[in-house]
mmCIF file of C-alpha atoms in Angstrom:
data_model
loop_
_atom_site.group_PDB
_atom_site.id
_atom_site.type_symbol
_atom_site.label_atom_id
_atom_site.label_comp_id
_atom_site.label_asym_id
_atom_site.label_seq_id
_atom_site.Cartn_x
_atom_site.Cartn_y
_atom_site.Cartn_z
ATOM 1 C CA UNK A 816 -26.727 125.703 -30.508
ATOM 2 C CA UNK A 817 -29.513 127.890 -29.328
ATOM 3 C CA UNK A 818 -30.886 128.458 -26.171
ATOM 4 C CA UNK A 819 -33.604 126.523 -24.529
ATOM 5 C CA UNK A 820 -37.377 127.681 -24.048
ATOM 6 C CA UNK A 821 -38.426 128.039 -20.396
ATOM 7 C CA UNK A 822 -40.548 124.801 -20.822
ATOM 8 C CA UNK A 823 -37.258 123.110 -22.147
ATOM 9 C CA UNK A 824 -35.378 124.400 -19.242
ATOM 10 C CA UNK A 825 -38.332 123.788 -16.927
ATOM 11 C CA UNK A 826 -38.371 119.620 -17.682
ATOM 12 C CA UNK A 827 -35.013 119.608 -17.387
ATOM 13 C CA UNK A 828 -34.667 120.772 -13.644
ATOM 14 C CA UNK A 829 -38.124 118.688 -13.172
ATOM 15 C CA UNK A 830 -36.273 115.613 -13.851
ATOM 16 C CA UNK A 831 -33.009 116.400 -12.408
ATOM 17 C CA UNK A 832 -35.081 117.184 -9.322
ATOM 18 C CA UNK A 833 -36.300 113.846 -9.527
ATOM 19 C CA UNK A 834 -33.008 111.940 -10.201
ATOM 20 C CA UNK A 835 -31.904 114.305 -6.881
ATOM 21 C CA UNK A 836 -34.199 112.951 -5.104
ATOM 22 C CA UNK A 837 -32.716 109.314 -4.783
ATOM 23 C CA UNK A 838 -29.114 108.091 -3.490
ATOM 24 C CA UNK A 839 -27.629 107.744 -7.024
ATOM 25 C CA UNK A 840 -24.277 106.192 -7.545
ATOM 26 C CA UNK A 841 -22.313 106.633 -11.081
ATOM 27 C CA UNK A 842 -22.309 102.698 -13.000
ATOM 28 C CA UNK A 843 -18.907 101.263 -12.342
ATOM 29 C CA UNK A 844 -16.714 99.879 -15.333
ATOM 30 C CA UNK A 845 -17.444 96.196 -14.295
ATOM 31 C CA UNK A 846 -21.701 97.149 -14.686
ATOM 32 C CA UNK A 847 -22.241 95.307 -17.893
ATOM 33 C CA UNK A 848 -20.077 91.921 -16.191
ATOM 34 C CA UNK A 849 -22.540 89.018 -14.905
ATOM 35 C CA UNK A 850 -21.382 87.672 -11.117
ATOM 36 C CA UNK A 851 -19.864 84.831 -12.090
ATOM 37 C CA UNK A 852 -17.901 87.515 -14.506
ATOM 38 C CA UNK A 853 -17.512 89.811 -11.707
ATOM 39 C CA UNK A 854 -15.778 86.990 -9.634
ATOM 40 C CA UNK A 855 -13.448 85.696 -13.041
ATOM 41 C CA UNK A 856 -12.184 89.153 -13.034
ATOM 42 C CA UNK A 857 -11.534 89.554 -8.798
ATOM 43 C CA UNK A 858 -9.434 86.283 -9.679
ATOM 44 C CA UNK A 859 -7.611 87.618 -12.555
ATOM 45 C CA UNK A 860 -6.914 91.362 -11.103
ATOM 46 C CA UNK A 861 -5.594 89.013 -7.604
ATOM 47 C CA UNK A 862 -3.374 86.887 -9.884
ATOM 48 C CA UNK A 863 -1.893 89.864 -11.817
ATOM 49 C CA UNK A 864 -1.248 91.385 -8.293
ATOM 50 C CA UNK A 865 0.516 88.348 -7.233
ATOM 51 C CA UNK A 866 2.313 88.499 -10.911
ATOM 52 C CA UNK A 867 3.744 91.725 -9.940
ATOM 53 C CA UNK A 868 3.965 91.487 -6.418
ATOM 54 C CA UNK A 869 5.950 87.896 -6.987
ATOM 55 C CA UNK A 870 8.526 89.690 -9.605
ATOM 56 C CA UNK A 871 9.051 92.077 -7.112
ATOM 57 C CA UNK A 872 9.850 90.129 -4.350
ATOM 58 C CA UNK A 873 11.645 87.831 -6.781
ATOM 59 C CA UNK A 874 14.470 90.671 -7.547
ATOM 60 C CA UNK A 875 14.106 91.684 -4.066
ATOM 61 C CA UNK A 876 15.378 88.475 -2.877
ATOM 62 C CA UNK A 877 18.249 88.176 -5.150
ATOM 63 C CA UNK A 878 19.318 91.702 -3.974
ATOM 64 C CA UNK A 879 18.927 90.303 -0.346
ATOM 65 C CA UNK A 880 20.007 87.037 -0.649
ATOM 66 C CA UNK A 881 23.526 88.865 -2.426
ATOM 67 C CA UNK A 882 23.580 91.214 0.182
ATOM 68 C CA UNK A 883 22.953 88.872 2.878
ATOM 69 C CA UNK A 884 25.991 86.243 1.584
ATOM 70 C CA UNK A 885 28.635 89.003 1.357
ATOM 71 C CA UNK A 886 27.618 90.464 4.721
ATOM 72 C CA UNK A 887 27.445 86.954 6.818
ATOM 73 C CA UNK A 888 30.635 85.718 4.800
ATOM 74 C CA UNK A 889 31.913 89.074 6.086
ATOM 75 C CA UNK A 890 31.606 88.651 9.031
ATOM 76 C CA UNK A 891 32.290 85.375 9.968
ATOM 77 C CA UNK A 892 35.880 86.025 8.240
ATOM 78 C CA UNK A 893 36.252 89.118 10.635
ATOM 79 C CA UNK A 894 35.290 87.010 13.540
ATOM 80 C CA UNK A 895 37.038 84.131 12.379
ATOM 81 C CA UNK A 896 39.993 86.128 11.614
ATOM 82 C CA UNK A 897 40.289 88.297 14.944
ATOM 83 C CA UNK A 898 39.416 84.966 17.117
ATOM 84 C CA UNK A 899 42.768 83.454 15.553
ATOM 85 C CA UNK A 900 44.857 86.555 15.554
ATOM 86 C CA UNK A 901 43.778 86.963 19.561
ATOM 87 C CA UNK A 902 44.754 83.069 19.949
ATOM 88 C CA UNK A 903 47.794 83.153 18.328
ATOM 89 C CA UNK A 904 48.993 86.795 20.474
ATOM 90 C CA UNK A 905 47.482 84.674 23.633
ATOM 91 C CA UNK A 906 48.739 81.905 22.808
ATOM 92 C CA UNK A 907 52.574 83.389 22.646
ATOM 93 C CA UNK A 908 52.154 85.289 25.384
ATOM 94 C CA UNK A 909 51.419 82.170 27.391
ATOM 95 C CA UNK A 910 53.104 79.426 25.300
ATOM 96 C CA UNK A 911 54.068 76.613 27.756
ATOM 97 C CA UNK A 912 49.991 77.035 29.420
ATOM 98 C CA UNK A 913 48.542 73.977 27.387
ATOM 99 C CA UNK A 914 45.528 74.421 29.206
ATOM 100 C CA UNK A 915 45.320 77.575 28.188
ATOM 101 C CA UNK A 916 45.617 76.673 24.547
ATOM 102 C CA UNK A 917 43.315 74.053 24.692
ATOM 103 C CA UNK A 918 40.539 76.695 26.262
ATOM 104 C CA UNK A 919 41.286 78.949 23.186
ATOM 105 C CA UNK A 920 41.026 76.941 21.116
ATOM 106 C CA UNK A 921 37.086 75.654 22.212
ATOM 107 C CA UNK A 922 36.320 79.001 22.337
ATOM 108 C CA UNK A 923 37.685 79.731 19.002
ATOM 109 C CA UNK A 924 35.607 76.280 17.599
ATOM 110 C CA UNK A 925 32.168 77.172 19.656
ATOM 111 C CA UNK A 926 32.354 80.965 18.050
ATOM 112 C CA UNK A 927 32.656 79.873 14.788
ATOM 113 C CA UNK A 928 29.974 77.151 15.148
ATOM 114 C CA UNK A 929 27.463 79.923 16.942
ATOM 115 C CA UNK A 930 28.338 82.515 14.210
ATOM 116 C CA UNK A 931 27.745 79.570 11.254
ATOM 117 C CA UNK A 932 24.445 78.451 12.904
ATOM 118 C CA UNK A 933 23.220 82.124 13.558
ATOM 119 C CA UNK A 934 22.953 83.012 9.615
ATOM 120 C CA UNK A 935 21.888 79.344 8.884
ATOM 121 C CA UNK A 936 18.398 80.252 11.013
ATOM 122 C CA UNK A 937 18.121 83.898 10.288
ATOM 123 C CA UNK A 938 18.658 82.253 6.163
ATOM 124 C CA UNK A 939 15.667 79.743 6.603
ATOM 125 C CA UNK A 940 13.057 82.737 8.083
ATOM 126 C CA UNK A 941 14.339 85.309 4.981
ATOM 127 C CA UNK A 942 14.171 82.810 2.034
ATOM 128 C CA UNK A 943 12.281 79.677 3.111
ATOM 129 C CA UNK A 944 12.513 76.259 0.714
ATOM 130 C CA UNK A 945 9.105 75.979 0.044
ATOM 131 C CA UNK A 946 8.124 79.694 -0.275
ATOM 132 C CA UNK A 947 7.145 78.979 -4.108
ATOM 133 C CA UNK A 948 5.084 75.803 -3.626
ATOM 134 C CA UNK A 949 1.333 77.851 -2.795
ATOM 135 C CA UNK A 950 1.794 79.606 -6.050
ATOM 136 C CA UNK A 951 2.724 76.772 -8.080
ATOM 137 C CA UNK A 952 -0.352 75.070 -6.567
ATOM 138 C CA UNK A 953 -2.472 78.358 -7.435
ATOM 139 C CA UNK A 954 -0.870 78.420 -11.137
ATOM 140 C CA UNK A 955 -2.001 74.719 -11.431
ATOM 141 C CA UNK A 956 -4.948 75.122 -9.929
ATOM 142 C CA UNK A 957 -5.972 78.278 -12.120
ATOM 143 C CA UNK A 958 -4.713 76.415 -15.101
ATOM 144 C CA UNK A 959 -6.435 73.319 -14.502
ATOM 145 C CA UNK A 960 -10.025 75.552 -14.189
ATOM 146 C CA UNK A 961 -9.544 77.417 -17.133
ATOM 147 C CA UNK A 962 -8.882 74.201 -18.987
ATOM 148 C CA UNK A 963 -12.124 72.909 -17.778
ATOM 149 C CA UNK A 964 -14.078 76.092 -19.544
ATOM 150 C CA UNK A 965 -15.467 75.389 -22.469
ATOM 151 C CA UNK A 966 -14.262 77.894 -25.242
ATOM 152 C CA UNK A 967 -16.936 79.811 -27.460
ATOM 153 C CA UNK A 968 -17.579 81.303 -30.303
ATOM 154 C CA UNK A 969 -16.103 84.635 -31.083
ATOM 155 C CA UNK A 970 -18.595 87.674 -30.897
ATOM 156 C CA UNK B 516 -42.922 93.468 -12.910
ATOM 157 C CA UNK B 517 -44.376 92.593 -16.781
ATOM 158 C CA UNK B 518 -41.436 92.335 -18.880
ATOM 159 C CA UNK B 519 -43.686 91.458 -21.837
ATOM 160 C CA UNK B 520 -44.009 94.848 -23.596
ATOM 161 C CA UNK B 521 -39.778 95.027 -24.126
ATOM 162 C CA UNK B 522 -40.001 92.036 -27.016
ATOM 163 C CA UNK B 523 -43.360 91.986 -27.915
ATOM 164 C CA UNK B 524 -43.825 91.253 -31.840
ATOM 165 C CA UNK B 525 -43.032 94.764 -32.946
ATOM 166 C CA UNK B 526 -45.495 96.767 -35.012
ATOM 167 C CA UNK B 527 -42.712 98.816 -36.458
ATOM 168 C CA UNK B 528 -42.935 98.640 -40.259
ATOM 169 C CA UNK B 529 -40.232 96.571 -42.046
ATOM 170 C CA UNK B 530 -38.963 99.694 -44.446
ATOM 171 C CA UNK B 531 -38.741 101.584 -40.993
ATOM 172 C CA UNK B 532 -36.590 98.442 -39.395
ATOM 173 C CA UNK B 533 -34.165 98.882 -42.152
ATOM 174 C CA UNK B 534 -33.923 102.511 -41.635
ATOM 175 C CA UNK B 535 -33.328 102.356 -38.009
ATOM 176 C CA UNK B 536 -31.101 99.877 -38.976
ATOM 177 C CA UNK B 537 -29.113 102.010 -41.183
ATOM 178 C CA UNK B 538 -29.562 105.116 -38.815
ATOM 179 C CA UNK B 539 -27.990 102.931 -35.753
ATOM 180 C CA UNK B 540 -24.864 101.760 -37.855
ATOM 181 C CA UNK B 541 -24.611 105.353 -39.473
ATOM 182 C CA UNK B 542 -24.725 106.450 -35.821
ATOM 183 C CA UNK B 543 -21.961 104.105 -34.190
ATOM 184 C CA UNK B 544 -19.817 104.308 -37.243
ATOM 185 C CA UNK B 545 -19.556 108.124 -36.716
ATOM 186 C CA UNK B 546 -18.947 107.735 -32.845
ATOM 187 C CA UNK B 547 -16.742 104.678 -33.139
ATOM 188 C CA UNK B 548 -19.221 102.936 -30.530
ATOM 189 C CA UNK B 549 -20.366 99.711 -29.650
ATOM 190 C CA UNK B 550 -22.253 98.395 -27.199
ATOM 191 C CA UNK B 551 -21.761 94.916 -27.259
ATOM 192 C CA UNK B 552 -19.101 94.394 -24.607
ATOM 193 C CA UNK B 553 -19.181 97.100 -22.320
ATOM 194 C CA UNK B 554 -22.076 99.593 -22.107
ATOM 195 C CA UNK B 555 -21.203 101.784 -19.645
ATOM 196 C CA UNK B 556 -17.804 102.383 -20.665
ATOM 197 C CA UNK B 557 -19.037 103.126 -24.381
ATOM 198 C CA UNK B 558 -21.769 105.488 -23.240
ATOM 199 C CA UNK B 559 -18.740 107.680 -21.277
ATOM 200 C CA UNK B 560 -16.841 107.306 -24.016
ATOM 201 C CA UNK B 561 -19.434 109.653 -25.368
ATOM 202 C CA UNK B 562 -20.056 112.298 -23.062
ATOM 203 C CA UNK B 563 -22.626 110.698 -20.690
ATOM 204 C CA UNK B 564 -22.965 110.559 -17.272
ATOM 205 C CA UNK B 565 -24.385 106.791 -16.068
ATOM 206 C CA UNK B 566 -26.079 106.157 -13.256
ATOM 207 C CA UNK B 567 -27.535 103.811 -11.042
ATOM 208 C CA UNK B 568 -30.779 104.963 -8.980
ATOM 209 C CA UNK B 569 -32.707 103.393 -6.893
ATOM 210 C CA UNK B 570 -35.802 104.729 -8.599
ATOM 211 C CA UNK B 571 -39.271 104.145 -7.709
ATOM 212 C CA UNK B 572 -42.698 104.529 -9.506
ATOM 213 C CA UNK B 573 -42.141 102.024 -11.881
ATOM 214 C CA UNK B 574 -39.336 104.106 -13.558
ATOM 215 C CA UNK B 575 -36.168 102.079 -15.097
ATOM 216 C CA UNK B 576 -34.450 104.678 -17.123
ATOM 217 C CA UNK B 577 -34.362 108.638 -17.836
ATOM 218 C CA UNK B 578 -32.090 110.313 -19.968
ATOM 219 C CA UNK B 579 -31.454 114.435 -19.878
ATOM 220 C CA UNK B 580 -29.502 115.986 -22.413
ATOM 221 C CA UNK B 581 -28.492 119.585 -22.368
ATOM 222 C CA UNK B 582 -26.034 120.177 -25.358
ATOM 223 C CA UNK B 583 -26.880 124.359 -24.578
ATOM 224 C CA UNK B 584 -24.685 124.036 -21.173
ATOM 225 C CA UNK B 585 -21.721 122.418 -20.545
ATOM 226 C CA UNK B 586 -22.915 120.314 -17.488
ATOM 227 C CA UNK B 587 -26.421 120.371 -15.874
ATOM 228 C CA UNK B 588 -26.581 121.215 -12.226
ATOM 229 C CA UNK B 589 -25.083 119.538 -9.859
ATOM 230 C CA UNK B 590 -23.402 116.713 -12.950
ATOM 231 C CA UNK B 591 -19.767 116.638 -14.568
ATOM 232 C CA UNK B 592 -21.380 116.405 -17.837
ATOM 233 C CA UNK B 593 -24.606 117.849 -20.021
ATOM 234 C CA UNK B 594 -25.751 114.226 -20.748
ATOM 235 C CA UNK B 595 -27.172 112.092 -18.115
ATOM 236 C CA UNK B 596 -28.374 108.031 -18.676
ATOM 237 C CA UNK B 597 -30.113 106.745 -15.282
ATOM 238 C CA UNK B 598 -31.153 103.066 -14.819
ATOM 239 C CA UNK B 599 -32.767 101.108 -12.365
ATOM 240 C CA UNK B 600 -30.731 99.622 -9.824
ATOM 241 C CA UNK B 601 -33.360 97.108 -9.615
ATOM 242 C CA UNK B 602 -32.918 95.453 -12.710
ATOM 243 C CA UNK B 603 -31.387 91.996 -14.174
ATOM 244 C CA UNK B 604 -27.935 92.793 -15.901
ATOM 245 C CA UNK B 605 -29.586 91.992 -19.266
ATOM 246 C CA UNK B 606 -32.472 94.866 -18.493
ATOM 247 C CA UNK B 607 -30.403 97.110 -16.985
ATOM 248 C CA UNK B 608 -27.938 96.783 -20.650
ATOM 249 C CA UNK B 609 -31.458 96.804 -22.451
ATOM 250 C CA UNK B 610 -32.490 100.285 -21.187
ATOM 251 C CA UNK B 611 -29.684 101.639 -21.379
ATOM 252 C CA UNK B 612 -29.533 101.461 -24.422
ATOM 253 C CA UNK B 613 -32.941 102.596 -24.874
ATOM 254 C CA UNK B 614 -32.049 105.149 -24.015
ATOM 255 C CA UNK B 615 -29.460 105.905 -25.735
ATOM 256 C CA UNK B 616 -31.687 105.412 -28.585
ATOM 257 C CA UNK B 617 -34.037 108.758 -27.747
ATOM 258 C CA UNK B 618 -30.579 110.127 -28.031
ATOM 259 C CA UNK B 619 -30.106 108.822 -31.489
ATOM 260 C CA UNK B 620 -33.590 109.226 -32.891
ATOM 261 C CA UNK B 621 -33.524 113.210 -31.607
ATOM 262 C CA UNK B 622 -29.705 113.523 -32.990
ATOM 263 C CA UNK B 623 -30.934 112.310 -36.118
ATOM 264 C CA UNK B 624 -33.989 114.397 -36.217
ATOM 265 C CA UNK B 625 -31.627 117.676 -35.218
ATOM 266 C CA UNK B 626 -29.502 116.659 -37.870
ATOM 267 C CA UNK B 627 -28.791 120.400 -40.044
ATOM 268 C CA UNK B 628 -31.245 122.375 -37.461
ATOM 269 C CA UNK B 629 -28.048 124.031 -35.400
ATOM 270 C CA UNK B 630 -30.807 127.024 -34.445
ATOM 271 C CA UNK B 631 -32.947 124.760 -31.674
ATOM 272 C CA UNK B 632 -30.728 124.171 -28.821
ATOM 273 C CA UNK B 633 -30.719 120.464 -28.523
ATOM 274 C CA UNK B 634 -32.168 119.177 -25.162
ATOM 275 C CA UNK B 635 -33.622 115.893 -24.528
ATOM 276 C CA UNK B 636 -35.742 114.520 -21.157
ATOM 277 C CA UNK B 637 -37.108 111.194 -21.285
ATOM 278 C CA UNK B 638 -38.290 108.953 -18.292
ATOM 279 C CA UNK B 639 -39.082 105.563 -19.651
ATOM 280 C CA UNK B 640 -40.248 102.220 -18.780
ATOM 281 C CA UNK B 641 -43.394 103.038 -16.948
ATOM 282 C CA UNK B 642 -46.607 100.989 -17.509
ATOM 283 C CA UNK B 643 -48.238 100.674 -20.884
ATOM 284 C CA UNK B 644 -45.193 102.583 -22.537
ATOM 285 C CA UNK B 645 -45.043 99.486 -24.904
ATOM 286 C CA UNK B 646 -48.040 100.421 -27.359
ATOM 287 C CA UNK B 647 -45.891 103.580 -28.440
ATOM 288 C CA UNK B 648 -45.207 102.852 -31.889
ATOM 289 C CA UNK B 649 -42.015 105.044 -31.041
ATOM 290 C CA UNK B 650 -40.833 103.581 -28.100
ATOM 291 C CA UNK B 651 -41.166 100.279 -29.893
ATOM 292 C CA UNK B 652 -39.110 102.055 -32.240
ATOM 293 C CA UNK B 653 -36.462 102.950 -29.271
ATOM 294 C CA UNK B 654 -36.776 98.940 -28.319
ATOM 295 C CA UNK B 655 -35.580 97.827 -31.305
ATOM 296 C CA UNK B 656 -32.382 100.123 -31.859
ATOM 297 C CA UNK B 657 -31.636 99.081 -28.446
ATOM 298 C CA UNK B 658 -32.046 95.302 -29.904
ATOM 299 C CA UNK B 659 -29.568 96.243 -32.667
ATOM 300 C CA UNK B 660 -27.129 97.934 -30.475
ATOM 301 C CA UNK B 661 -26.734 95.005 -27.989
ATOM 302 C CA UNK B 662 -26.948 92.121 -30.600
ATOM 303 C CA UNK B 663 -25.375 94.158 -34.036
ATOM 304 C CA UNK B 664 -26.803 91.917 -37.387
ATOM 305 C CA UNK B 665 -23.506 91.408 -38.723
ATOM 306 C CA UNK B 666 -22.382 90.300 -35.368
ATOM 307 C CA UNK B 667 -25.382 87.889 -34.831
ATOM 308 C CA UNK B 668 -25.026 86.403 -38.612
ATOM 309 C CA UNK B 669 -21.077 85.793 -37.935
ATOM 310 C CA UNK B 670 -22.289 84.023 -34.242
ATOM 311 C CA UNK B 671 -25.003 82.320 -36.213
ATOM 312 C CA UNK B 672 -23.243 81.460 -39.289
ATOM 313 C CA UNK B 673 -20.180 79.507 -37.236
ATOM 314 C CA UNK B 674 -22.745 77.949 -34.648
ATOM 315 C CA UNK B 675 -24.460 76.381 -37.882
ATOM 316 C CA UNK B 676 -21.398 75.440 -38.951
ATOM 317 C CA UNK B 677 -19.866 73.648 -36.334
ATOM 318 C CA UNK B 678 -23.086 71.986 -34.866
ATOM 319 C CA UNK B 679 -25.438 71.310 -38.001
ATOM 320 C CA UNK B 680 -22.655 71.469 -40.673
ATOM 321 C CA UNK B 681 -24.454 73.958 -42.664
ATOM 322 C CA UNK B 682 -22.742 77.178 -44.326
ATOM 323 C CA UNK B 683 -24.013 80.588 -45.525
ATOM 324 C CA UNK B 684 -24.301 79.116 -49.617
ATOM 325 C CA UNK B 685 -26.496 76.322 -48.692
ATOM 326 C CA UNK B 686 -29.612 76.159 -50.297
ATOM 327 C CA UNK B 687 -31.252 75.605 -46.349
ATOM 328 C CA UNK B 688 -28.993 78.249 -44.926
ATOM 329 C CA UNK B 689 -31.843 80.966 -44.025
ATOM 330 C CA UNK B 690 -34.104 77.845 -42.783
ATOM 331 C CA UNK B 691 -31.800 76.716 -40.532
ATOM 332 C CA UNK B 692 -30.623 80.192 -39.212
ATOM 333 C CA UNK B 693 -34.154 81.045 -38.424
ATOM 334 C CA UNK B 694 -34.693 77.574 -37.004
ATOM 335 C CA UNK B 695 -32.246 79.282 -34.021
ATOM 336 C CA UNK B 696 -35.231 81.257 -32.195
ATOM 337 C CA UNK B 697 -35.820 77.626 -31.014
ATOM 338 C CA UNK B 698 -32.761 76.417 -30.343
ATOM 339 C CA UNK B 699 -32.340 76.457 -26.118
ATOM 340 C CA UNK B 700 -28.530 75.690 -26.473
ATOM 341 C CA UNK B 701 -28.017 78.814 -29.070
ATOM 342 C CA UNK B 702 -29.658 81.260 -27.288
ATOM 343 C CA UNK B 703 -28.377 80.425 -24.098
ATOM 344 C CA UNK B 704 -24.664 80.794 -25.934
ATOM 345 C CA UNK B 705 -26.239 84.351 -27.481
ATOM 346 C CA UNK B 706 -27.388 84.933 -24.240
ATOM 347 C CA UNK B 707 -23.739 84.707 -22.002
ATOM 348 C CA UNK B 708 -21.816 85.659 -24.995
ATOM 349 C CA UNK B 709 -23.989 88.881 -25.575
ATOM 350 C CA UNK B 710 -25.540 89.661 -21.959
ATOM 351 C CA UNK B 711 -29.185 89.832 -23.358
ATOM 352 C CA UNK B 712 -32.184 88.247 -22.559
ATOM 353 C CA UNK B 713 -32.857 85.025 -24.670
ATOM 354 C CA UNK B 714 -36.134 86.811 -25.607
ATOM 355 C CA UNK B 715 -34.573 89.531 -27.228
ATOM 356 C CA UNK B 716 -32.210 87.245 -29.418
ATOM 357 C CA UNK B 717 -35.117 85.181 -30.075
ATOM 358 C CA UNK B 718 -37.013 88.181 -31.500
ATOM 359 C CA UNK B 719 -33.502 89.165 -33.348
ATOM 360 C CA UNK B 720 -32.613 86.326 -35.147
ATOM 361 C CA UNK B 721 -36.828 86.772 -36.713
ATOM 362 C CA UNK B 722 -35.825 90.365 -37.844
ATOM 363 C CA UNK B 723 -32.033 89.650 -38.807
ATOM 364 C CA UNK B 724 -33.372 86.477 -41.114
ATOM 365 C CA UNK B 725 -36.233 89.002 -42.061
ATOM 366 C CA UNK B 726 -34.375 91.630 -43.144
ATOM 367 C CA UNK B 727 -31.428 89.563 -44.688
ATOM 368 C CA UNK B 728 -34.235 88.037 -46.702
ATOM 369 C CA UNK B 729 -35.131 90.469 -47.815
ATOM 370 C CA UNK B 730 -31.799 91.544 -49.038
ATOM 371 C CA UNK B 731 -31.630 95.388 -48.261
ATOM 372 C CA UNK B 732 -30.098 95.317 -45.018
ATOM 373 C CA UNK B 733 -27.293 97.591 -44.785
ATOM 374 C CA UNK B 734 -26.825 98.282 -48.439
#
């Protein structure tokens, strides 16, 4: 290529002046997209968010809900466990109290019932029953529009 | 604003249609570029810079072209396409490629003169541009960019197929294609499928039965 004449370069900077001269943005990739367009794709770039935030959070609850099974069965067997072996050493220690026995073994009943009912709530606010049920109404819902679209011809 | 210069009956010679017809193919063949879908992303595909400018004085488009630098001041690239911010989405994809089509025409014109440092500056759009045999010339490669012939006479040819049961060896095929510039249902389809003004199909399905006619269409 060769060089430019000074009148070349000269219209050049006149009309670079002139685009300067206004708050120009650069076209985005969704210009050529009509509004209704515009709004079909917000809707489709939200749904493939939810697609990959759902997966996540679907192997991220299996990991939990694992986790959270082996640590509450834990330790509910340690509690369980040391609340009879401390029973059973107070018990012999004090073996014609049947008072005493009968107060152990309450206590042992209203532990385990506390430490049962403990995971049973914390369970219901981690991995609540109906956690699935807006999606499935926005899959049927999404489904149910595109259903209603008429399909044209190919370009 | 007078929109009635962009698809006024052209005055363009037929023998020059088919050559810009030719020249556009020739030139998205070569580039691997199409403007039907996606404008912007095709014109940054080759090199340009789009913009959006709030531009006043009646202008709706500029393109500046420096091929002799590497970017023009101030830009990330030597080629520059501004449009109107003001502008329907089926103008603003209509001067766009318009152009883009001062970029073909001057390519073409270049073409085997490496000496003359290729540079281009056009503002366009402004009053009364439309009597300029070759900005008519300009409008109607931006017609063929945004609504290809072989991609209107597939449209066309399955439309008339479905709805009116008529295919491309029928003796009324041409009849019926051309029949289309009238049809309010078809060029409202050609006008969500394609993003262009219904004018501009109407005045492309004339030229694409025209030229098909006349048989010498992309030969």
């Amino acid at each position: 290529m060769g060089k430019l004449t000074n009148e070349n370069r000269r219209e050049i900077d006149a009309n670079l002046d002139l685009l300067k001269s206004h708050i120009y943005e650069s076209a985005n990739n969704d210009f050529d997209l009509a509004p209704s367009e515009r709004r079909e794709k917000a809707y489709a770039d939200l749904v493939e968010y939810y697609k990959d935030h759902y997966k996540n959070k679907s192997v991220l609850n299996s990991k939990l809900k694992k986790w959270f099974f082996a640590l509450t069965f834990a330790l509910v067997f340690l509690l369980t466990t040391g609340m009879i072996v401390l029973a059973i050493v107070g018990i012999l220690s004090k073996f014609e109290s049947q008072a005493f026995t009968a107060t152990i073994i309450t206590s042992i009943v209203g532990t385990i019932s506390a430490v049962t009912i403990l995971p049973t709530i914390i369970c219901n606010y981690l991995f609540p029953k109906n956690e699935d049920e807006p999606l499935t109404r926005f899959i049927i819902d999404m489904k149910k529009s595109d259903d209603e679209k008429n399909i044209d011809f190919d370009k | 604003m007078n929109y009635k210069g962009y698809y006024a009956i052209m005055e363009v010679p037929l023998e020059t249609r088919i050559e810009l017809e030719k020249k556009v193919l020739r030139f998205c063949k070569e580039n691997n570029f199409s403007a039907v879908d996606d404008t912007v992303t095709s014109l940054k595909i080759l090199g340009f810079d789009v913009l959006t400018v709030p531009f006043r004085n009646n202008i709706e488009g500029m393109i500046l072209v420096d091929e002799t630098e590497k970017k023009l001041k101030g830009f990330s690239s030597n080629k520059i396409i501004a449009v109107s911010n003001q502008l329907t989405l089926q103008l603003s994809r209509f001067v766009l490629m318009h152009e883009l089509a001062h970029y073909i025409q001057k390519k073409s014109e270049m073409q085997g003169n490496s000496k003359q440092g290729f540079y281009l500056a056009a503002r366009d759009h402004q009053a009364k541009y439309s009597t300029d045999i070759k900005e008519q010339e300009n409008d109607y490669i931006a017609a063929i960019l945004l609504l290809p012939t072989e991609n209107l006479k597939g449209y066309a040819s399955r439309y008339l197929q479905q709805e009116k049961s008529v295919n491309v060896d029928d003796s009324n095929y041409w009849e019926e294609f051309k029949a289309l510039e009238d049809n309010e249902g078809f060029l409202d389809l050609i006008q969500k499928d394609f993003r262009v003004d219904k004018e501009l199909a109407k005045r492309r399905i004339g030229e694409v039965v025209e030229i098909s006619k006349n048989g010498q269409a992309n030969k």
